[in-house]
């Protein structure tokens, strides 16, 4: 709570009584800058619809839902309720995939959520959208997702990123750097930049560049 507030983030979620503990994540970064995560979700999996602030959700231009919380029943119910509240106020909902949701028995649940029109903006990387749709060609993945999602944004690592919306597309190249040290959080930072551009009314390509 202290760290969030010190960064200027409004944080009013009430704590729950232990157990469980605050979530923790051990991140291992290899010399090629790739990361893998060993996560104990802790209290985050106890998030319920009762913790939501409807007025706050209705006041936000975009509600951003994190795919890592989709699996457990309680936070999944909270996210679906948050999406319902946002849509009731004609606000947008963005959802970011996590690879664990796109494989195994969770995949059908995520696809059902997308087909129900829950997400207005969908973020994912190439591997995630291929796993989710079952398509090998990226163009087929995009066509499949675009049937139910207005804006599809796909990151492609060293190849940059692409976005599709209402029959229009935009693409940007990756910004070259001398040495990549750590890719932890890269996808979330990218989504934050894109949505910041969207809230400011920027074009699809400008949102990718943000």
Short mmCIF file of C-alpha atoms in Angstrom, two decimals:
data_model
loop_
_atom_site.label_atom_id
_atom_site.label_comp_id
_atom_site.label_asym_id
_atom_site.label_seq_id
_atom_site.Cartn_x
_atom_site.Cartn_y
_atom_site.Cartn_z
CA UNK A 1 0.00 0.00 0.00
CA UNK A 2 2.80 2.39 0.94
CA UNK A 3 4.70 1.77 -2.30
CA UNK A 4 1.61 2.31 -4.47
CA UNK A 5 0.67 5.55 -2.75
CA UNK A 6 4.28 6.81 -2.90
CA UNK A 7 4.09 6.45 -6.69
CA UNK A 8 0.94 8.55 -6.85
CA UNK A 9 -1.45 5.63 -7.31
CA UNK A 10 -4.81 5.83 -5.56
CA UNK A 11 -4.98 2.68 -3.47
CA UNK A 12 -8.07 2.12 -1.33
CA UNK A 13 -8.51 -1.66 -1.49
CA UNK A 14 -9.07 -2.81 2.11
CA UNK A 15 -6.69 -5.47 3.42
CA UNK A 16 -7.98 -8.91 4.37
CA UNK A 17 -7.13 -10.75 7.53
CA UNK A 18 -4.35 -13.37 7.18
CA UNK A 19 -4.02 -15.99 6.01
CA UNK A 20 -3.29 -15.76 3.09
CA UNK A 21 -0.19 -13.54 2.85
CA UNK A 22 0.50 -10.72 0.43
CA UNK A 23 1.32 -12.15 -3.00
CA UNK A 24 4.96 -12.55 -3.96
CA UNK A 25 6.77 -13.28 -7.18
CA UNK A 26 10.30 -14.59 -7.60
CA UNK A 27 11.55 -13.58 -11.06
CA UNK A 28 14.55 -15.26 -12.66
CA UNK A 29 16.24 -13.38 -15.50
CA UNK A 30 18.59 -15.21 -17.87
CA UNK A 31 21.56 -13.61 -19.68
CA UNK A 32 19.44 -13.12 -22.83
CA UNK A 33 17.12 -10.84 -20.78
CA UNK A 34 14.21 -13.29 -20.77
CA UNK A 35 12.39 -13.94 -17.50
CA UNK A 36 10.43 -16.70 -15.85
CA UNK A 37 8.32 -16.23 -12.76
CA UNK A 38 7.68 -18.34 -9.68
CA UNK A 39 4.57 -16.79 -8.18
CA UNK A 40 2.63 -17.16 -4.95
CA UNK A 41 -0.57 -15.20 -5.64
CA UNK A 42 -1.52 -15.07 -1.97
CA UNK A 43 -4.26 -12.59 -1.12
CA UNK A 44 -4.81 -11.59 -4.77
CA UNK A 45 -6.75 -14.82 -5.32
CA UNK A 46 -9.15 -13.76 -2.57
CA UNK A 47 -10.35 -10.70 -4.50
CA UNK A 48 -14.17 -10.74 -4.66
CA UNK A 49 -16.87 -8.55 -6.24
CA UNK A 50 -17.51 -7.06 -2.79
CA UNK A 51 -14.14 -5.29 -2.98
CA UNK A 52 -15.11 -3.35 -6.11
CA UNK A 53 -15.87 0.38 -6.12
CA UNK A 54 -18.63 0.82 -8.75
CA UNK A 55 -18.34 4.62 -8.77
CA UNK A 56 -14.60 4.40 -9.46
CA UNK A 57 -15.10 1.89 -12.29
CA UNK A 58 -17.85 3.99 -13.86
CA UNK A 59 -15.63 7.07 -13.74
CA UNK A 60 -12.71 5.39 -15.52
CA UNK A 61 -12.35 5.60 -19.30
CA UNK A 62 -10.89 2.08 -19.33
CA UNK A 63 -10.95 -0.76 -16.82
CA UNK A 64 -7.87 -2.95 -17.26
CA UNK A 65 -8.24 -6.64 -16.36
CA UNK A 66 -5.18 -8.78 -15.75
CA UNK A 67 -5.27 -12.29 -17.20
CA UNK A 68 -3.29 -13.81 -14.35
CA UNK A 69 -6.31 -13.40 -12.08
CA UNK A 70 -8.76 -15.06 -14.47
CA UNK A 71 -8.16 -18.63 -13.34
CA UNK A 72 -9.40 -18.63 -9.71
CA UNK A 73 -13.17 -18.38 -9.21
CA UNK A 74 -13.28 -15.37 -6.88
CA UNK A 75 -11.14 -12.88 -8.82
CA UNK A 76 -12.71 -14.09 -12.07
CA UNK A 77 -16.13 -13.19 -10.69
CA UNK A 78 -14.76 -9.82 -9.59
CA UNK A 79 -13.40 -9.12 -13.07
CA UNK A 80 -16.65 -10.08 -14.78
CA UNK A 81 -18.59 -7.82 -12.43
CA UNK A 82 -16.12 -4.97 -13.04
CA UNK A 83 -16.61 -5.41 -16.78
CA UNK A 84 -20.39 -5.36 -16.36
CA UNK A 85 -20.22 -2.14 -14.33
CA UNK A 86 -17.90 -0.50 -16.86
CA UNK A 87 -20.10 -1.41 -19.80
CA UNK A 88 -23.22 -0.20 -17.97
CA UNK A 89 -21.60 3.25 -17.96
CA UNK A 90 -20.52 2.97 -21.63
CA UNK A 91 -16.88 2.61 -20.60
CA UNK A 92 -14.28 0.34 -22.18
CA UNK A 93 -12.76 -2.86 -20.81
CA UNK A 94 -9.25 -4.00 -21.68
CA UNK A 95 -8.02 -7.54 -21.01
CA UNK A 96 -4.47 -8.82 -21.20
CA UNK A 97 -3.77 -12.49 -21.81
CA UNK A 98 -1.33 -14.61 -19.88
CA UNK A 99 0.06 -17.74 -21.46
CA UNK A 100 -1.26 -19.97 -18.70
CA UNK A 101 -4.82 -19.02 -19.68
CA UNK A 102 -4.34 -19.91 -23.33
CA UNK A 103 -3.52 -23.58 -22.86
CA UNK A 104 -5.14 -26.58 -21.22
CA UNK A 105 -8.59 -26.49 -19.69
CA UNK A 106 -8.60 -22.71 -19.11
CA UNK A 107 -8.54 -21.82 -22.80
CA UNK A 108 -12.22 -22.47 -23.43
CA UNK A 109 -13.24 -20.23 -20.54
CA UNK A 110 -11.18 -17.35 -21.90
CA UNK A 111 -12.57 -17.85 -25.37
CA UNK A 112 -16.09 -17.84 -23.94
CA UNK A 113 -15.38 -14.55 -22.17
CA UNK A 114 -14.13 -13.03 -25.41
CA UNK A 115 -17.07 -14.34 -27.44
CA UNK A 116 -19.43 -12.79 -24.89
CA UNK A 117 -18.01 -9.36 -25.72
CA UNK A 118 -16.43 -8.79 -22.31
CA UNK A 119 -13.23 -7.26 -23.72
CA UNK A 120 -13.20 -4.18 -25.94
CA UNK A 121 -9.40 -4.15 -26.14
CA UNK A 122 -7.37 -7.37 -26.05
CA UNK A 123 -3.61 -7.50 -25.50
CA UNK A 124 -1.46 -10.57 -26.14
CA UNK A 125 1.79 -11.70 -27.68
CA UNK A 126 2.08 -13.91 -30.73
CA UNK A 127 2.41 -17.16 -28.80
CA UNK A 128 -0.57 -16.37 -26.60
CA UNK A 129 -2.97 -15.55 -29.44
CA UNK A 130 -1.88 -18.66 -31.35
CA UNK A 131 -2.49 -20.87 -28.32
CA UNK A 132 -5.82 -19.18 -27.63
CA UNK A 133 -7.28 -19.37 -31.13
CA UNK A 134 -5.61 -22.60 -32.24
CA UNK A 135 -4.54 -20.86 -35.46
CA UNK A 136 -1.00 -21.20 -36.78
CA UNK A 137 -1.08 -18.15 -39.06
CA UNK A 138 -1.13 -14.79 -37.30
CA UNK A 139 -3.59 -13.39 -39.84
CA UNK A 140 -6.04 -16.17 -38.94
CA UNK A 141 -5.60 -15.42 -35.22
CA UNK A 142 -6.41 -11.78 -35.83
CA UNK A 143 -9.47 -12.61 -37.92
CA UNK A 144 -10.75 -14.98 -35.24
CA UNK A 145 -10.32 -12.50 -32.38
CA UNK A 146 -11.58 -9.47 -34.31
CA UNK A 147 -15.00 -11.06 -34.64
CA UNK A 148 -15.66 -10.39 -30.97
CA UNK A 149 -13.10 -7.77 -29.92
CA UNK A 150 -13.08 -4.24 -31.30
CA UNK A 151 -9.35 -3.62 -30.77
CA UNK A 152 -6.75 -6.40 -30.90
CA UNK A 153 -3.16 -5.51 -29.97
CA UNK A 154 -0.35 -8.03 -30.45
CA UNK A 155 3.25 -7.64 -29.34
CA UNK A 156 5.91 -9.37 -31.42
CA UNK A 157 9.12 -8.94 -29.44
CA UNK A 158 11.96 -7.77 -31.66
CA UNK A 159 9.48 -7.36 -34.53
CA UNK A 160 7.52 -4.63 -32.77
CA UNK A 161 3.75 -4.61 -32.40
CA UNK A 162 0.57 -4.53 -34.45
CA UNK A 163 -2.99 -3.43 -33.74
CA UNK A 164 -6.30 -3.99 -35.52
CA UNK A 165 -9.49 -2.01 -35.04
CA UNK A 166 -12.67 -1.69 -37.08
CA UNK A 167 -11.03 -2.98 -40.24
CA UNK A 168 -7.99 -0.73 -39.84
CA UNK A 169 -4.48 -1.83 -38.88
CA UNK A 170 -1.29 -0.19 -37.62
CA UNK A 171 2.19 -1.54 -37.07
CA UNK A 172 5.36 -0.26 -35.47
CA UNK A 173 8.91 -1.59 -35.34
CA UNK A 174 10.67 -2.27 -32.07
CA UNK A 175 12.90 0.52 -30.80
CA UNK A 176 16.52 -0.65 -31.12
CA UNK A 177 18.62 -0.68 -27.96
CA UNK A 178 22.27 -1.58 -27.46
CA UNK A 179 21.66 -4.14 -24.72
CA UNK A 180 18.47 -5.60 -23.30
CA UNK A 181 18.90 -6.40 -19.61
CA UNK A 182 15.49 -7.48 -18.33
CA UNK A 183 12.11 -7.95 -20.08
CA UNK A 184 10.11 -8.25 -16.84
CA UNK A 185 6.97 -6.13 -17.07
CA UNK A 186 7.53 -5.18 -20.70
CA UNK A 187 4.06 -6.28 -21.78
CA UNK A 188 2.31 -4.45 -18.94
CA UNK A 189 4.28 -1.27 -19.62
CA UNK A 190 3.37 -1.50 -23.29
CA UNK A 191 -0.32 -1.92 -22.46
CA UNK A 192 -0.15 1.06 -20.08
CA UNK A 193 1.35 3.24 -22.82
CA UNK A 194 -1.21 2.13 -25.40
CA UNK A 195 -4.16 2.79 -23.09
CA UNK A 196 -2.74 6.17 -22.04
CA UNK A 197 -2.67 7.12 -25.71
CA UNK A 198 -6.20 5.79 -26.20
CA UNK A 199 -7.53 7.86 -23.31
CA UNK A 200 -5.95 10.93 -24.90
CA UNK A 201 -7.71 10.29 -28.19
CA UNK A 202 -4.61 9.42 -30.19
CA UNK A 203 -4.64 7.42 -33.42
CA UNK A 204 -4.17 3.66 -33.42
CA UNK A 205 -0.54 3.95 -34.53
CA UNK A 206 0.17 6.74 -32.06
CA UNK A 207 -1.19 4.53 -29.27
CA UNK A 208 1.31 1.82 -30.29
CA UNK A 209 4.10 4.39 -30.23
CA UNK A 210 3.11 5.72 -26.80
#
